[in-house]
Amino acid sequence: MSFFLWVVLGLAVLFAVAAGLRAVARTTLTGSARTLANDMPLTAAFGILVILIYAFVAIATPVLAPFPEREIVGTQFEAWSAEHPLGTDRIGRDMLSRLIYGARNTVGIAFATTALAFIVGSVLGIWAALTGGWVDQILSRFVDALMAIPALIFSLLLLTIFGTSITALILVIASVDATRVYRLARAVAQGIVVMDYVEAAQLRGERSWYLIRREILPNAMAPLVAEFGLRFCFVFLAISSLSFLGLGIKPPTADWGSMVRDNATLITFGDVTPLLPAGCIALLTVAVNFVVDWQLYRASGLKE
Amino acid sequence: MILTRIAIGIGLLFIVSVVIFGATELLPGDLATQLLGQSATPETVAALREQLGLNDPAAMRYWNWLTGALSGDFGVSLANNRPISELISARLGNTLFLALYAAALAVPISLILGVLAALWRNTVFDRVANAGALSAISFPEFFVAYILILWLAQTGLFPSMVRINPTTTFVDRIYMSFLPALTLTLVVTAHMMRMTRAAIINLMASPYIEMARLKGMSPLRIVLRHALPNALAPIINVIALNLAYLITGVVVVEVVFVYPGLGQLMVDSVSNRDIAVVQAVALIFAAAYVALNLLADVLSTITNPRLMHRR
């Protein structure tokens, strides 16, 4: 039970640090950055702080981790000790090191997948809105049909066909999520393509690619960025779930989802260690959600 | 009105079945070469193709598969050659039971919480409920599940594994599947509660609510008599969407609790690359998903007289 007190204490410290940093930002920054810091709620500051910490851990992984990711350095399921702060896993690998490497692997793969889904989905969506006619019809009806199947079920079906490797995982999740991005990008772009400046550019004889890149994309950025955050959460959870099911990223590569499954037996003995990777996943998703919530609130103009 | 919507739903279901069937056509080579691997001799591949009926044109195979599926015959499993309908039939009941159980818990809880949060808007209760809901949405299902196991199964209150056999009584069944159902409930409630709150708060700004307030009605009566009936359509939509979400959430939760349901079967078949079983289960899940969305549309049309008598 005392462990949960530690968790609460840790979160409280994070919140306090976030509040402190926000206060510093409010006094030192100037101009628009200051206005931004001024109307930032505490939850958003917390979210940004957590995201920065994750990014730091993912970049500085080899320096931070005491042991290599795949090396067996002890006996199985050792308890927490000075040498292995979080004990060892099912075959004797250091838990803490794997947790730290997981930040790089899991978050990195989720980020790459989201980026891929985004590029494909938004370019196709904007292109469909711009071209209209039968291109739009065919693409949209196709996407509608794909979206009628629940995402997880469709991913499972595709993974059966293409086998379960990391490349297949990235491509499958990216293509499933690209359909959702397509929907949004098309809806946003439809409001923009009717603007006079787009028509002017078309009359100038600009090509589609130029129109997408220079005229439409900059004006569709705000909703797309918020969607990127949300999409990242969905992709991250989907990849973790698949890894947890043993169909995503597989050991010996350190990954939070598969680490939970690997060590799940410990939970029945009342040990919380397997919950830590799951907690890492939850904390990051909550943080991203807090920031996105704030961005959406700002974009909706409700503050007045 | 409703009939056209149902017709569209059936059309969608047909398209979904084409997509699920067509996905196998994406295989590099074909099913037979994929199953037997690189080292297979041409004779064995040809024999397997014959056995699986792969020599027929795609449209004909699709027709056979679809008519078979409609009459409850999904063919045989590629992994162990047992008829798929036999594998599915017992598990389908279990999964339905779990989903209904979770829905029975989640719908009343989230409606009550949502109405209360809207009623006491911007109070501590509202803020805590909102932050809690946002966090619960962001948690992976297996995290929630293991926390519950740690808290409730460790102390011996509830079992962490579900063993269902033909002799299990209904009461036992409810007791044994309490933790999986609670996990699903927690995951779904958050979303439903937030949407219920948003739907009611949206309506609270409308003139007739202000009128009721000026007449001196109690806030509870305003919410229950004036806001809720008009918020029914969005709320029904949210409930149906989340029940549809239950369908996929069930996959992970079943694996955590070793619950003998369709989700577990699907995950096992994906690891075995047993495409025939995966197709059958995916078709069932997708059909349930489409049907729930259809039901939501029909119900929200019925609750709104303006939609029923559209000119």
XYZ file of C-alpha atoms in Angstrom:
615
model
C 0.000 0.000 0.000
C 2.856 2.374 0.785
C 3.830 2.091 -2.858
C 0.699 3.963 -3.871
C 1.598 6.710 -1.440
C 4.927 7.021 -3.243
C 3.130 7.279 -6.582
C 0.869 10.019 -5.238
C 3.870 11.810 -3.768
C 5.761 11.564 -7.083
C 2.817 13.009 -9.006
C 2.495 15.803 -6.447
C 6.193 16.655 -6.878
C 5.770 16.689 -10.677
C 2.792 19.030 -10.336
C 4.753 21.289 -7.987
C 7.737 21.434 -10.361
C 5.363 22.163 -13.258
C 3.751 24.987 -11.279
C 7.189 26.365 -10.432
C 8.394 26.261 -14.026
C 5.191 27.946 -15.171
C 5.737 30.715 -12.630
C 9.308 31.158 -13.881
C 8.091 31.243 -17.483
C 5.524 33.895 -16.587
C 8.138 36.260 -15.225
C 11.039 35.688 -17.615
C 9.340 35.298 -21.008
C 8.115 38.222 -23.036
C 5.629 38.802 -25.826
C 3.385 36.043 -27.167
C 5.254 33.307 -25.313
C 4.331 35.036 -22.078
C 0.634 35.246 -22.938
C 0.830 31.546 -23.693
C 2.358 30.813 -20.278
C -0.180 33.075 -18.603
C -3.294 31.231 -19.723
C -1.748 27.789 -19.384
C -3.618 25.675 -16.826
C -1.645 23.625 -14.333
C -2.623 20.340 -15.998
C -1.132 21.510 -19.310
C 2.105 22.597 -17.602
C 2.241 19.162 -15.983
C 1.667 17.514 -19.356
C 4.431 19.484 -21.047
C 6.850 18.717 -18.213
C 6.112 14.982 -18.427
C 6.513 14.973 -22.225
C 9.869 16.752 -21.905
C 11.056 14.226 -19.321
C 10.065 11.331 -21.607
C 11.816 12.959 -24.550
C 14.951 13.431 -22.462
C 14.920 9.809 -21.299
C 14.368 8.566 -24.857
C 17.321 10.600 -26.161
C 19.751 9.930 -23.306
C 18.846 6.230 -22.939
C 22.344 4.662 -23.166
C 23.709 7.105 -20.577
C 20.852 6.647 -18.128
C 20.405 2.882 -18.248
C 22.716 1.003 -15.855
C 22.630 -2.236 -17.898
C 22.202 -3.111 -21.588
C 18.673 -3.814 -22.781
C 19.072 -7.496 -23.647
C 21.751 -8.717 -21.247
C 20.885 -11.217 -18.526
C 22.483 -9.763 -15.405
C 20.923 -11.706 -12.555
C 18.633 -14.547 -11.546
C 14.944 -14.420 -12.446
C 12.527 -12.185 -10.551
C 15.022 -10.672 -8.131
C 13.526 -8.292 -5.584
C 14.261 -4.571 -5.549
C 17.829 -3.933 -4.358
C 20.628 -1.397 -4.551
C 22.148 -3.080 -7.592
C 18.844 -3.596 -9.409
C 16.615 -0.748 -8.190
C 13.493 -2.335 -9.691
C 14.608 -5.956 -9.549
C 14.984 -8.266 -12.555
C 12.477 -9.740 -14.961
C 11.390 -13.238 -15.928
C 14.786 -14.274 -17.276
C 16.986 -12.000 -15.171
C 17.273 -8.776 -17.166
C 17.445 -5.507 -15.245
C 13.939 -4.008 -15.011
C 15.025 -0.380 -14.678
C 17.255 -0.535 -17.753
C 14.496 -2.161 -19.780
C 12.062 0.449 -18.588
C 14.417 3.196 -19.761
C 15.060 1.480 -23.100
C 11.311 1.057 -23.434
C 10.962 4.842 -23.556
C 13.075 4.844 -26.683
C 11.551 1.773 -28.360
C 7.861 2.076 -27.529
C 7.553 5.841 -27.763
C 9.828 5.984 -30.805
C 7.835 3.390 -32.719
C 4.536 4.991 -31.733
C 5.821 8.373 -32.868
C 7.066 7.057 -36.205
C 3.732 5.303 -36.779
C 1.722 8.415 -35.975
C 3.911 10.524 -38.249
C 3.449 8.044 -41.097
C -0.311 7.869 -40.580
C -0.407 11.619 -40.517
C 1.542 12.261 -43.664
C -0.434 9.704 -45.669
C -3.814 10.603 -44.177
C -3.539 14.372 -44.388
C -2.000 14.512 -47.855
C -4.661 12.169 -49.248
C -7.414 13.985 -47.355
C -6.408 17.426 -48.587
C -5.838 16.121 -52.090
C -9.329 14.589 -52.128
C -10.887 17.847 -50.929
C -8.909 19.823 -53.501
C -9.587 17.569 -56.474
C -13.186 16.697 -55.634
C -15.224 14.698 -58.131
C -14.686 10.995 -58.524
C -11.260 10.932 -56.818
C -12.897 12.290 -53.667
C -15.853 9.929 -53.985
C -13.777 6.791 -54.426
C -11.300 7.615 -51.659
C -13.989 8.695 -49.201
C -16.275 5.728 -49.751
C -13.270 3.408 -49.450
C -12.293 5.028 -46.151
C -15.893 4.830 -44.930
C -15.910 1.098 -45.583
C -12.627 0.607 -43.716
C -13.844 2.686 -40.780
C -16.918 0.496 -40.393
C -14.636 -2.184 -38.971
C -13.373 -1.576 -35.403
C -9.713 -0.476 -35.462
C -8.311 -3.197 -33.204
C -10.166 -5.963 -35.028
C -9.003 -4.713 -38.419
C -5.407 -4.436 -37.180
C -5.585 -8.012 -35.909
C -6.905 -9.190 -39.276
C -4.131 -7.395 -41.150
C -1.464 -8.684 -38.751
C -2.605 -12.246 -39.437
C -2.069 -11.673 -43.111
C 1.253 -9.861 -42.996
C 2.698 -11.675 -40.000
C 3.804 -10.044 -36.778
C 7.000 -8.062 -37.243
C 7.774 -4.498 -36.225
C 7.624 -3.259 -39.826
C 4.258 -4.944 -40.330
C 3.047 -3.477 -37.042
C 4.026 0.069 -38.012
C 2.501 -0.221 -41.484
C -0.724 -1.848 -40.274
C -1.392 0.613 -37.443
C -0.381 3.552 -39.636
C -2.755 2.552 -42.412
C -5.648 1.930 -40.013
C -5.113 5.305 -38.348
C -4.520 7.110 -41.635
C -8.211 6.552 -42.424
C -9.161 8.558 -39.317
C -6.698 11.331 -40.167
C -8.004 11.372 -43.742
C -11.520 12.044 -42.489
C -10.451 15.045 -40.430
C -8.005 16.465 -42.971
C -10.625 16.267 -45.709
C -13.257 17.970 -43.552
C -10.862 20.771 -42.584
C -9.542 21.220 -46.107
C -13.036 21.427 -47.583
C -13.529 24.660 -45.694
C -10.268 26.045 -47.052
C -10.363 25.057 -50.738
C -13.336 27.372 -51.349
C -11.348 30.411 -50.159
C -10.470 33.120 -52.666
C -6.717 32.805 -52.186
C -6.815 29.135 -53.139
C -8.789 29.989 -56.245
C -6.304 32.771 -57.031
C -3.422 30.333 -56.743
C -5.278 27.862 -58.960
C -5.809 30.583 -61.579
C -2.107 31.387 -61.389
C -1.641 27.835 -62.622
C -0.055 26.367 -59.511
C 0.124 22.587 -59.261
C -1.815 20.542 -56.671
C 1.293 19.765 -54.658
C 2.096 23.496 -54.325
C -1.504 24.245 -53.321
C -1.455 21.542 -50.655
C 1.929 22.549 -49.303
C 1.793 26.344 -49.399
C -1.868 27.333 -49.363
C -3.932 24.693 -47.558
C -1.601 22.999 -45.074
C -0.534 26.166 -43.206
C -4.173 27.115 -42.696
C -5.220 23.642 -41.575
C -2.365 23.329 -39.092
C -4.175 24.124 -35.800
C -6.776 21.315 -35.862
C -4.247 18.925 -37.375
C -1.745 19.506 -34.558
C -4.373 18.818 -31.905
C -5.391 15.717 -33.848
C -1.739 14.647 -33.945
C -1.655 14.607 -30.155
C -4.863 12.620 -29.888
C -3.831 10.255 -32.670
C -0.498 9.685 -30.938
C -2.386 8.576 -27.818
C -4.524 6.154 -29.808
C -1.555 4.757 -31.716
C 0.504 4.461 -28.550
C -2.286 2.601 -26.765
C -2.937 0.393 -29.800
C 0.732 -0.576 -30.120
C 0.998 -1.224 -26.388
C -2.152 -3.348 -26.448
C -0.896 -5.377 -29.402
C 2.502 -5.820 -27.755
C 0.712 -6.843 -24.592
C -1.222 -9.426 -26.596
C 2.113 -10.730 -27.869
C 1.455 -9.553 -31.419
C 3.442 -6.328 -31.513
C 6.984 -5.531 -30.431
C 8.491 -8.723 -29.097
C 11.196 -9.502 -26.528
C 14.182 -9.235 -26.321
C 13.469 -5.685 -27.540
C 12.405 -3.791 -24.445
C 8.817 -2.619 -24.799
C 6.394 -1.529 -22.124
C 3.407 -3.496 -23.390
C 5.196 -6.823 -23.675
C 7.030 -6.218 -20.378
C 3.687 -6.139 -18.580
C 2.655 -9.452 -20.093
C 6.055 -11.046 -19.525
C 6.081 -10.343 -15.820
C 2.354 -10.450 -15.136
C 2.704 -13.498 -12.874
C 4.333 -11.269 -10.246
C 1.078 -9.362 -9.811
C -0.675 -12.405 -8.395
C 1.997 -12.388 -5.668
C 1.223 -8.785 -4.812
C 4.318 -7.316 -6.489
C 3.715 -4.033 -8.314
C 6.790 -4.178 -10.587
C 4.875 -5.313 -13.731
C 2.561 -2.342 -13.295
C 5.420 0.138 -13.750
C 5.664 -0.137 -17.555
C 1.873 0.091 -17.776
C 2.077 3.141 -15.525
C 4.652 4.697 -17.875
C 2.228 4.234 -20.763
C -0.654 5.696 -18.771
C 1.351 8.709 -17.559
C 2.455 9.685 -21.051
C -1.048 9.351 -22.515
C -2.527 11.396 -19.688
C 0.142 14.067 -20.202
C -0.474 14.293 -23.950
C -4.228 14.395 -23.347
C -3.863 17.273 -20.897
C -1.876 19.307 -23.422
C -4.287 18.504 -26.259
C -7.253 19.422 -24.048
C -5.688 22.815 -23.433
C -4.901 23.338 -27.123
C -8.463 22.436 -28.115
C -9.814 24.782 -25.479
C -7.607 27.574 -26.819
C -8.573 26.860 -30.423
C -12.290 26.831 -29.575
C -11.964 30.373 -28.197
C -14.012 29.532 -25.100
C -11.790 31.588 -22.848
C -13.539 34.882 -23.552
C -36.898 6.906 -42.976
C -35.897 4.130 -40.606
C -36.203 1.552 -43.353
C -33.719 3.377 -45.577
C -31.295 3.573 -42.670
C -31.603 -0.175 -42.111
C -31.073 -0.783 -45.828
C -27.918 1.338 -45.715
C -26.753 -0.646 -42.693
C -27.192 -3.932 -44.513
C -25.329 -2.534 -47.504
C -22.503 -1.462 -45.206
C -22.397 -4.921 -43.664
C -22.051 -6.379 -47.144
C -19.154 -4.041 -47.948
C -17.486 -4.901 -44.642
C -17.682 -8.598 -45.479
C -16.085 -7.873 -48.865
C -13.246 -5.987 -47.141
C -12.672 -8.776 -44.614
C -12.698 -11.400 -47.319
C -10.700 -9.269 -49.747
C -7.933 -8.737 -47.174
C -6.703 -12.292 -47.770
C -6.301 -11.479 -51.446
C -3.559 -9.034 -50.413
C -1.350 -11.967 -49.485
C 1.848 -12.162 -51.457
C 1.437 -15.407 -53.413
C -1.660 -17.055 -51.987
C -2.924 -18.685 -48.840
C -1.525 -22.101 -49.719
C 2.067 -20.969 -50.360
C 1.869 -18.759 -47.301
C 0.711 -21.620 -45.086
C 3.243 -24.160 -46.289
C 6.211 -21.805 -46.294
C 9.190 -21.536 -48.617
C 10.243 -25.186 -48.625
C 6.947 -26.634 -49.848
C 6.979 -28.713 -52.997
C 4.716 -27.606 -55.863
C 2.667 -30.819 -55.445
C 1.745 -30.170 -51.809
C 0.913 -26.558 -52.615
C -1.340 -27.701 -55.458
C -2.992 -30.266 -53.189
C -3.670 -27.672 -50.500
C -4.995 -25.226 -53.049
C -7.395 -27.905 -54.217
C -8.455 -28.646 -50.641
C -9.025 -24.987 -49.802
C -10.814 -24.400 -53.083
C -8.325 -21.720 -54.080
C -8.573 -22.614 -57.745
C -12.019 -21.072 -58.020
C -12.262 -17.410 -58.966
C -12.302 -14.937 -56.053
C -15.923 -13.900 -56.555
C -17.121 -17.502 -56.355
C -15.050 -18.218 -53.235
C -16.463 -15.072 -51.671
C -20.004 -16.163 -52.450
C -19.419 -19.599 -50.929
C -17.829 -18.065 -47.839
C -20.621 -15.536 -47.352
C -23.502 -17.964 -47.826
C -21.722 -20.397 -45.520
C -21.230 -17.712 -42.887
C -24.869 -16.661 -43.076
C -26.017 -20.208 -42.414
C -23.566 -20.517 -39.518
C -20.934 -22.559 -41.341
C -17.599 -20.747 -41.302
C -15.530 -23.584 -42.713
C -12.741 -25.322 -40.816
C -9.857 -23.943 -38.784
C -6.533 -24.087 -40.638
C -4.666 -24.826 -37.421
C -6.518 -27.890 -36.163
C -9.136 -28.663 -38.814
C -12.035 -28.366 -36.382
C -15.159 -26.648 -37.691
C -14.982 -22.965 -36.808
C -18.650 -22.731 -35.845
C -17.945 -25.276 -33.112
C -15.028 -23.180 -31.794
C -17.071 -20.018 -31.859
C -20.509 -21.020 -30.597
C -19.626 -21.538 -26.923
C -17.309 -18.533 -26.794
C -19.747 -16.172 -28.467
C -22.160 -16.634 -25.565
C -19.418 -15.945 -23.031
C -18.317 -12.770 -24.766
C -21.890 -11.524 -25.124
C -22.459 -12.236 -21.449
C -19.378 -10.210 -20.483
C -20.275 -7.289 -22.735
C -23.871 -7.160 -21.485
C -22.703 -7.455 -17.890
C -20.318 -4.529 -18.351
C -23.011 -2.517 -20.124
C -25.490 -3.170 -17.317
C -22.974 -1.722 -14.865
C -21.630 1.093 -17.029
C -24.765 2.681 -18.495
C -26.577 3.599 -15.245
C -23.355 4.663 -13.483
C -22.213 6.934 -16.288
C -25.674 8.464 -16.800
C -25.989 9.297 -13.103
C -22.432 10.651 -12.884
C -22.870 12.654 -16.081
C -26.146 14.229 -14.943
C -24.670 15.037 -11.534
C -21.555 16.567 -13.069
C -23.728 18.739 -15.321
C -25.932 19.693 -12.374
C -23.007 20.653 -10.162
C -20.986 22.200 -12.953
C -17.628 23.754 -11.963
C -17.791 22.368 -8.448
C -15.130 20.164 -6.909
C -17.199 17.080 -7.773
C -17.336 18.094 -11.426
C -13.614 18.797 -11.631
C -12.604 15.575 -9.911
C -14.997 13.533 -12.051
C -13.678 15.196 -15.198
C -9.987 14.801 -14.415
C -10.646 11.210 -13.338
C -12.519 10.502 -16.556
C -9.790 12.024 -18.721
C -7.175 9.891 -16.965
C -9.271 6.738 -17.215
C -9.656 7.273 -20.966
C -5.877 7.473 -21.313
C -5.139 4.280 -19.402
C -4.465 1.102 -21.357
C -7.101 -1.527 -20.501
C -4.548 -3.952 -19.148
C -3.310 -1.324 -16.684
C -6.799 -0.893 -15.236
C -7.235 -4.654 -15.190
C -4.019 -5.338 -13.293
C -4.662 -2.566 -10.774
C -8.021 -4.177 -10.059
C -6.367 -7.581 -9.742
C -3.822 -6.136 -7.347
C -6.496 -4.501 -5.219
C -9.447 -6.843 -5.358
C -8.075 -10.238 -6.322
C -5.038 -10.056 -4.038
C -7.229 -9.710 -0.994
C -9.153 -12.779 -2.117
C -12.412 -10.925 -2.718
C -12.759 -11.896 -6.349
C -11.009 -14.471 -8.534
C -8.501 -13.136 -11.068
C -9.148 -15.930 -13.563
C -12.414 -16.979 -15.046
C -13.099 -20.676 -15.400
C -16.451 -21.319 -16.951
C -17.704 -24.845 -17.504
C -21.189 -26.176 -18.242
C -21.929 -26.718 -14.544
C -21.218 -23.103 -13.546
C -24.358 -21.517 -12.121
C -25.482 -18.055 -13.147
C -24.644 -16.508 -9.771
C -21.158 -18.032 -9.849
C -20.712 -16.708 -13.309
C -21.581 -13.174 -12.289
C -19.228 -13.459 -9.329
C -16.347 -14.870 -11.399
C -16.603 -12.382 -14.234
C -16.997 -9.387 -11.928
C -13.418 -8.151 -12.362
C -13.353 -8.294 -16.181
C -16.749 -6.604 -16.285
C -15.597 -3.928 -13.837
C -12.496 -3.249 -15.929
C -14.583 -2.725 -19.043
C -17.032 -0.614 -17.053
C -14.310 1.721 -15.815
C -12.853 2.152 -19.281
C -16.203 2.898 -20.916
C -17.842 4.901 -18.136
C -15.344 7.754 -18.382
C -16.185 8.468 -21.997
C -19.937 8.087 -21.587
C -19.969 10.327 -18.539
C -18.089 13.114 -20.292
C -20.390 13.009 -23.296
C -23.551 12.938 -21.158
C -22.290 15.965 -19.251
C -21.410 17.823 -22.447
C -24.793 17.045 -24.049
C -26.725 18.306 -21.026
C -24.583 21.423 -20.533
C -25.099 22.296 -24.202
C -28.856 22.214 -23.715
C -28.744 24.169 -20.457
C -27.948 27.310 -22.453
C -31.171 27.105 -24.506
C -34.085 29.536 -23.911
C -36.643 27.012 -22.676
C -34.298 25.985 -19.874
C -33.920 29.594 -18.862
C -37.713 29.883 -18.911
C -38.021 26.876 -16.609
C -35.397 28.328 -14.317
C -37.212 31.684 -14.191
C -40.417 29.870 -13.276
C -38.564 28.735 -10.181
C -38.225 25.033 -10.897
C -35.699 23.023 -8.942
C -32.427 22.317 -10.821
C -32.965 18.552 -10.602
C -36.417 18.827 -12.171
C -35.036 21.054 -14.935
C -32.376 18.519 -15.786
C -34.622 15.472 -15.588
C -37.800 16.849 -17.190
C -36.501 19.442 -19.631
C -32.886 18.769 -20.520
C -32.635 14.976 -20.422
C -35.415 14.131 -22.933
C -33.814 16.459 -25.452
C -30.347 15.144 -24.730
C -31.486 11.557 -25.305
C -30.416 11.386 -28.939
C -26.752 12.283 -28.331
C -26.677 10.144 -25.195
C -28.068 7.105 -27.007
C -25.437 7.639 -29.671
C -22.691 7.746 -27.079
C -23.962 4.627 -25.353
C -24.093 2.699 -28.606
C -20.645 3.904 -29.635
C -19.234 2.780 -26.332
C -20.967 -0.555 -26.450
C -19.330 -0.912 -29.837
C -16.091 0.022 -28.144
C -16.710 -2.721 -25.576
C -16.476 -5.161 -28.445
C -12.836 -4.338 -29.054
C -11.995 -3.665 -25.415
C -13.136 -7.183 -24.720
C -10.149 -8.607 -26.606
C -7.498 -7.300 -24.209
C -9.557 -7.831 -21.071
C -10.323 -11.436 -21.992
C -6.613 -12.145 -22.359
C -5.783 -10.611 -18.965
C -8.415 -12.612 -17.122
C -8.026 -15.774 -19.227
C -11.732 -15.433 -20.029
C -12.866 -18.069 -22.528
C -14.357 -15.682 -25.100
C -14.083 -14.706 -28.746
C -11.316 -12.151 -28.116
C -9.005 -14.760 -26.706
C -9.761 -17.063 -29.632
C -8.968 -14.254 -32.054
C -5.632 -13.411 -30.437
C -4.600 -17.068 -30.413
C -5.571 -17.425 -34.054
C -3.613 -14.321 -35.024
C -0.460 -15.784 -33.485
C -1.099 -19.066 -35.334
C -1.932 -17.105 -38.462
C -5.139 -19.098 -38.683
C -6.723 -16.770 -41.208
C -10.027 -18.648 -41.500
C -10.816 -18.273 -37.798
C -9.654 -14.635 -37.714
C -11.914 -13.826 -40.662
C -14.910 -15.437 -38.990
C -14.368 -13.695 -35.652
C -13.622 -10.360 -37.342
C -16.865 -10.698 -39.292
C -18.822 -11.290 -36.080
C -17.197 -8.339 -34.294
C -17.634 -6.037 -37.271
C -21.253 -7.088 -37.710
C -21.972 -6.347 -34.052
C -20.250 -2.977 -34.440
C -22.246 -2.028 -37.524
C -25.464 -3.285 -35.935
C -24.921 -1.223 -32.778
C -24.272 1.927 -34.790
C -27.405 1.198 -36.806
C -29.403 0.700 -33.627
C -28.124 4.022 -32.277
C -29.248 5.848 -35.394
C -32.669 4.237 -35.371
C -33.213 4.854 -31.668
C -32.169 8.485 -31.800
C -34.509 8.982 -34.750
C -37.373 7.457 -32.782
C -36.710 9.632 -29.708
C -36.797 12.781 -31.808
C -40.232 13.461 -33.333
C -38.748 16.132 -35.600
C -36.609 13.511 -37.305
C -39.503 11.062 -37.538
C -41.695 13.453 -39.454
C -39.183 15.170 -41.633
C -40.657 16.888 -44.639
